[in-house]
Amino acid sequence: MRSPFRPDSLPDPAILDNHRPLINSLERRGLLRGGLSLGALVMLTGCDVKRPEAVKSALLAISRLNDDVQALLFNPNKLAPTYPASMILRPPKFNAYYDVMNVKPVDGATWRLEVSGLVADKRPWTVQDLQALPQSSMVIRHICVEGWSYIGGWSGPTLRSFLEHVGADLRARYVAFRTADDYPSSIDMATALHPQTLLATAYGGDTLTDPFGYPVRLRMSTKLGYKNPKWITAIEVTNTYPGGFWEAKGFPWFAGL
Amino acid sequence: MTRAAPLRLLIWAGSVAAAIASAHAQSPTPGGMPPPPGMSLAASTAMRFPQPVRVGDLVGRDVLRPVESQDVLGRVRRIVRDHNGRIMVVVDFGGFLGFGARPIVVPIDAMVLLGQDMEIVAYTPQQLRAFPTFSGAGVSDAAGDTVIKVGLAKPSH
Amino acid sequence: MHWVNVAVMLVMITSGWGIYDDDVIVRGFHFSPFWRLGDWAAWSLNWHFAGMWFLVINGLFYLGYGFATGRFREKLLPIRPAEIVRTVVDTLHLKIAHEDITVYNAVQKLLYIIVILAGIAQVVTGIAIWKPVQFSGLVSLLGGFQTARVLHFAGMTVIVGFLIIHVTLALFVPKTLWAMLTGGPKLKPRTRVEGGHAT
């Protein structure tokens, strides 16, 4: 019998190939050692916890394994459910790693988007340049790793159209982001090319406001909230794992929905 | 943390009831901070990037305490203007699951938006308990499509 | 297998509480740090997604063994309502028979079936809230993302409720503890059929 958990269409096998170096780069020894010590730990219900750092590295090794499983589960053609515009929460829910009072607004007139890495055209972008690209809209559920969610309506060019426009190497592994609030982030290329991955410049039909990432932020229907950096200032296409703000503190990198 | 794990698991097996008893221990949180001492409510709202919101979209929202356990303080019943034209929120305050609540009037600048909910950041539950019960006198309803500006907060945990 | 299960269940439950606390489901109720596994949410999450593998692997072995050997059918069925009532009344009078601990009474059968179903439900609701886009059909079947999340929490409370009853009753009948520790008495199939309760 066909499993009800299997996606309707299987992921492109190319994803596995694309991630082969990542999979190979996994610290096998660390994973083995980590898995064994975690297994021992689980069986002894925490009797061997004199070295909490060893436990954490074991958990991180399993988390990286889970990242690979998630990449395999990701179907590049599967669209997230969308909702009517009447369900959009206005204004959206604010979150950051700091209090809202510490938001530093960005001046859209002087703002420039740096482009670097495996791209043909490294010319910086203005707000008007982004507006000149074909625009997309989506009303999707924003899901935070904390558990809360809301329906949001986002518009802007797809990241795919931006990457095609700058002549990015679409076989590269990662797209990395730098932001005005010092919140580095990165995603896999398969997700970057998903039709519901936008460089959002508007919410609910209006220009993004300061606390929500004006002039441009990432919005993906297929990843948890913390993977969507606000106030983006630079985009890099790379094959070197760029990491991210929360990822460096322990959260999983792939974070796919 | 992991050092305490065996002890924790041992005690866990015996007395989950104690967890429920200790469930109300609170920790200070970075979200929904109260206004700094001496600052006016209006000035503190101005620092919270007030966003436009329809009055009609606020009615019925849960009003929470800005703490990790997200205690429900009450529910938004009406948005009104006082005799000075200031926007005030009539909150069905207290009670349990809506029973035994009484209406009190809270200035909009003492409150913030937290997603689909609101929080009262400028007053503690003790202070709110001393608020007089709202009589309905001297105020007028703000129309549902009136757009007002309300400050933001991040989740507390 | 039972004790691997115990350890993994405790990991899943206490790390789940750590994740829960980031955005409570029952307003006004959170778990104090003492009850959480993981320094903060990221580590609770990592524990949860590590424990997941052990639980699923162990669970598959357990279910496979239970069905393949006919153990479930033999030990858990049938359940008669009258028998449940009688056992509950007996238990409340602190008459816990258990002459033959290889034969489950009606309440035990019912509780074991409930907890096995709750365990399966946790996997299904867990997959729904882990991958709500890839398995969006499953999420809408469950009534939406937030409903699936509440169901996942409810499944936890069922399992914790079972554990409380299970451990309390096992403590009342000390000889079962030895069986739990060693994996159960080895008896010939025939003696099982001759056991005290009608099965």
JSON list of N, CA and C in Angstrom, two decimals, chain C residues 24-52:
[
{"chain": "C", "resi": 24, "resn": "VAL", "atom": "N", "xyz": [2.76, 28.88, 25.04]},
{"chain": "C", "resi": 24, "resn": "VAL", "atom": "CA", "xyz": [1.91, 27.94, 25.75]},
{"chain": "C", "resi": 24, "resn": "VAL", "atom": "C", "xyz": [0.60, 27.69, 25.00]},
{"chain": "C", "resi": 25, "resn": "ILE", "atom": "N", "xyz": [0.04, 26.50, 25.18]},
{"chain": "C", "resi": 25, "resn": "ILE", "atom": "CA", "xyz": [-1.23, 26.16, 24.57]},
{"chain": "C", "resi": 25, "resn": "ILE", "atom": "C", "xyz": [-2.35, 26.42, 25.57]},
{"chain": "C", "resi": 26, "resn": "VAL", "atom": "N", "xyz": [-2.14, 26.00, 26.82]},
{"chain": "C", "resi": 26, "resn": "VAL", "atom": "CA", "xyz": [-3.11, 26.31, 27.87]},
{"chain": "C", "resi": 26, "resn": "VAL", "atom": "C", "xyz": [-2.65, 27.62, 28.50]},
{"chain": "C", "resi": 27, "resn": "ARG", "atom": "N", "xyz": [-3.39, 28.71, 28.18]},
{"chain": "C", "resi": 27, "resn": "ARG", "atom": "CA", "xyz": [-2.99, 30.03, 28.66]},
{"chain": "C", "resi": 27, "resn": "ARG", "atom": "C", "xyz": [-2.94, 30.05, 30.17]},
{"chain": "C", "resi": 28, "resn": "GLY", "atom": "N", "xyz": [-1.84, 30.55, 30.71]},
{"chain": "C", "resi": 28, "resn": "GLY", "atom": "CA", "xyz": [-1.67, 30.63, 32.15]},
{"chain": "C", "resi": 28, "resn": "GLY", "atom": "C", "xyz": [-0.89, 29.45, 32.70]},
{"chain": "C", "resi": 29, "resn": "PHE", "atom": "N", "xyz": [-0.65, 28.43, 31.87]},
{"chain": "C", "resi": 29, "resn": "PHE", "atom": "CA", "xyz": [0.07, 27.24, 32.35]},
{"chain": "C", "resi": 29, "resn": "PHE", "atom": "C", "xyz": [1.36, 27.05, 31.57]},
{"chain": "C", "resi": 30, "resn": "HIS", "atom": "N", "xyz": [2.47, 27.06, 32.30]},
{"chain": "C", "resi": 30, "resn": "HIS", "atom": "CA", "xyz": [3.72, 26.64, 31.67]},
{"chain": "C", "resi": 30, "resn": "HIS", "atom": "C", "xyz": [4.48, 25.76, 32.64]},
{"chain": "C", "resi": 31, "resn": "PHE", "atom": "N", "xyz": [5.48, 25.06, 32.12]},
{"chain": "C", "resi": 31, "resn": "PHE", "atom": "CA", "xyz": [6.29, 24.17, 32.94]},
{"chain": "C", "resi": 31, "resn": "PHE", "atom": "C", "xyz": [7.50, 24.95, 33.43]},
{"chain": "C", "resi": 32, "resn": "SER", "atom": "N", "xyz": [7.78, 24.88, 34.74]},
{"chain": "C", "resi": 32, "resn": "SER", "atom": "CA", "xyz": [8.95, 25.60, 35.24]},
{"chain": "C", "resi": 32, "resn": "SER", "atom": "C", "xyz": [10.20, 24.90, 34.72]},
{"chain": "C", "resi": 33, "resn": "PRO", "atom": "N", "xyz": [11.34, 25.62, 34.66]},
{"chain": "C", "resi": 33, "resn": "PRO", "atom": "CA", "xyz": [12.55, 25.08, 34.02]},
{"chain": "C", "resi": 33, "resn": "PRO", "atom": "C", "xyz": [12.96, 23.71, 34.56]},
{"chain": "C", "resi": 34, "resn": "PHE", "atom": "N", "xyz": [12.64, 23.43, 35.81]},
{"chain": "C", "resi": 34, "resn": "PHE", "atom": "CA", "xyz": [12.99, 22.14, 36.41]},
{"chain": "C", "resi": 34, "resn": "PHE", "atom": "C", "xyz": [12.48, 20.96, 35.60]},
{"chain": "C", "resi": 35, "resn": "TRP", "atom": "N", "xyz": [11.31, 21.13, 34.98]},
{"chain": "C", "resi": 35, "resn": "TRP", "atom": "CA", "xyz": [10.66, 20.02, 34.27]},
{"chain": "C", "resi": 35, "resn": "TRP", "atom": "C", "xyz": [11.03, 19.93, 32.81]},
{"chain": "C", "resi": 36, "resn": "ARG", "atom": "N", "xyz": [11.84, 20.89, 32.35]},
{"chain": "C", "resi": 36, "resn": "ARG", "atom": "CA", "xyz": [12.16, 20.91, 30.92]},
{"chain": "C", "resi": 36, "resn": "ARG", "atom": "C", "xyz": [13.49, 20.22, 30.68]},
{"chain": "C", "resi": 37, "resn": "LEU", "atom": "N", "xyz": [13.57, 19.49, 29.58]},
{"chain": "C", "resi": 37, "resn": "LEU", "atom": "CA", "xyz": [14.85, 18.94, 29.14]},
{"chain": "C", "resi": 37, "resn": "LEU", "atom": "C", "xyz": [15.41, 19.89, 28.08]},
{"chain": "C", "resi": 38, "resn": "GLY", "atom": "N", "xyz": [16.62, 20.37, 28.30]},
{"chain": "C", "resi": 38, "resn": "GLY", "atom": "CA", "xyz": [17.22, 21.35, 27.39]},
{"chain": "C", "resi": 38, "resn": "GLY", "atom": "C", "xyz": [17.32, 22.70, 28.08]},
{"chain": "C", "resi": 39, "resn": "ASP", "atom": "N", "xyz": [18.48, 23.37, 27.90]},
{"chain": "C", "resi": 39, "resn": "ASP", "atom": "CA", "xyz": [18.71, 24.68, 28.53]},
{"chain": "C", "resi": 39, "resn": "ASP", "atom": "C", "xyz": [17.62, 25.66, 28.15]},
{"chain": "C", "resi": 40, "resn": "TRP", "atom": "N", "xyz": [17.28, 25.66, 26.86]},
{"chain": "C", "resi": 40, "resn": "TRP", "atom": "CA", "xyz": [16.23, 26.52, 26.34]},
{"chain": "C", "resi": 40, "resn": "TRP", "atom": "C", "xyz": [15.68, 25.85, 25.09]},
{"chain": "C", "resi": 41, "resn": "ALA", "atom": "N", "xyz": [14.74, 26.52, 24.41]},
{"chain": "C", "resi": 41, "resn": "ALA", "atom": "CA", "xyz": [13.94, 25.86, 23.38]},
{"chain": "C", "resi": 41, "resn": "ALA", "atom": "C", "xyz": [14.77, 25.14, 22.32]},
{"chain": "C", "resi": 42, "resn": "ALA", "atom": "N", "xyz": [15.90, 25.72, 21.88]},
{"chain": "C", "resi": 42, "resn": "ALA", "atom": "CA", "xyz": [16.66, 25.09, 20.80]},
{"chain": "C", "resi": 42, "resn": "ALA", "atom": "C", "xyz": [17.13, 23.70, 21.22]},
{"chain": "C", "resi": 43, "resn": "TRP", "atom": "N", "xyz": [17.58, 23.58, 22.48]},
{"chain": "C", "resi": 43, "resn": "TRP", "atom": "CA", "xyz": [18.09, 22.28, 22.94]},
{"chain": "C", "resi": 43, "resn": "TRP", "atom": "C", "xyz": [16.96, 21.33, 23.23]},
{"chain": "C", "resi": 44, "resn": "SER", "atom": "N", "xyz": [15.82, 21.85, 23.72]},
{"chain": "C", "resi": 44, "resn": "SER", "atom": "CA", "xyz": [14.65, 21.00, 23.88]},
{"chain": "C", "resi": 44, "resn": "SER", "atom": "C", "xyz": [14.25, 20.42, 22.53]},
{"chain": "C", "resi": 45, "resn": "LEU", "atom": "N", "xyz": [14.29, 21.29, 21.51]},
{"chain": "C", "resi": 45, "resn": "LEU", "atom": "CA", "xyz": [13.92, 20.86, 20.16]},
{"chain": "C", "resi": 45, "resn": "LEU", "atom": "C", "xyz": [14.90, 19.79, 19.66]},
{"chain": "C", "resi": 46, "resn": "ASN", "atom": "N", "xyz": [16.20, 20.01, 19.90]},
{"chain": "C", "resi": 46, "resn": "ASN", "atom": "CA", "xyz": [17.19, 19.04, 19.44]},
{"chain": "C", "resi": 46, "resn": "ASN", "atom": "C", "xyz": [17.04, 17.70, 20.16]},
{"chain": "C", "resi": 47, "resn": "TRP", "atom": "N", "xyz": [16.74, 17.75, 21.46]},
{"chain": "C", "resi": 47, "resn": "TRP", "atom": "CA", "xyz": [16.46, 16.52, 22.19]},
{"chain": "C", "resi": 47, "resn": "TRP", "atom": "C", "xyz": [15.25, 15.80, 21.58]},
{"chain": "C", "resi": 48, "resn": "HIS", "atom": "N", "xyz": [14.21, 16.60, 21.30]},
{"chain": "C", "resi": 48, "resn": "HIS", "atom": "CA", "xyz": [12.96, 16.03, 20.78]},
{"chain": "C", "resi": 48, "resn": "HIS", "atom": "C", "xyz": [13.20, 15.33, 19.45]},
{"chain": "C", "resi": 49, "resn": "PHE", "atom": "N", "xyz": [13.96, 15.99, 18.56]},
{"chain": "C", "resi": 49, "resn": "PHE", "atom": "CA", "xyz": [14.18, 15.43, 17.23]},
{"chain": "C", "resi": 49, "resn": "PHE", "atom": "C", "xyz": [15.25, 14.35, 17.22]},
{"chain": "C", "resi": 50, "resn": "ALA", "atom": "N", "xyz": [16.04, 14.24, 18.29]},
{"chain": "C", "resi": 50, "resn": "ALA", "atom": "CA", "xyz": [16.96, 13.11, 18.44]},
{"chain": "C", "resi": 50, "resn": "ALA", "atom": "C", "xyz": [16.19, 11.92, 19.02]},
{"chain": "C", "resi": 51, "resn": "GLY", "atom": "N", "xyz": [15.42, 12.19, 20.07]},
{"chain": "C", "resi": 51, "resn": "GLY", "atom": "CA", "xyz": [14.64, 11.13, 20.70]},
{"chain": "C", "resi": 51, "resn": "GLY", "atom": "C", "xyz": [13.66, 10.50, 19.73]},
{"chain": "C", "resi": 52, "resn": "MET", "atom": "N", "xyz": [13.13, 11.34, 18.81]},
{"chain": "C", "resi": 52, "resn": "MET", "atom": "CA", "xyz": [12.20, 10.88, 17.78]},
{"chain": "C", "resi": 52, "resn": "MET", "atom": "C", "xyz": [12.69, 9.61, 17.08]}
]
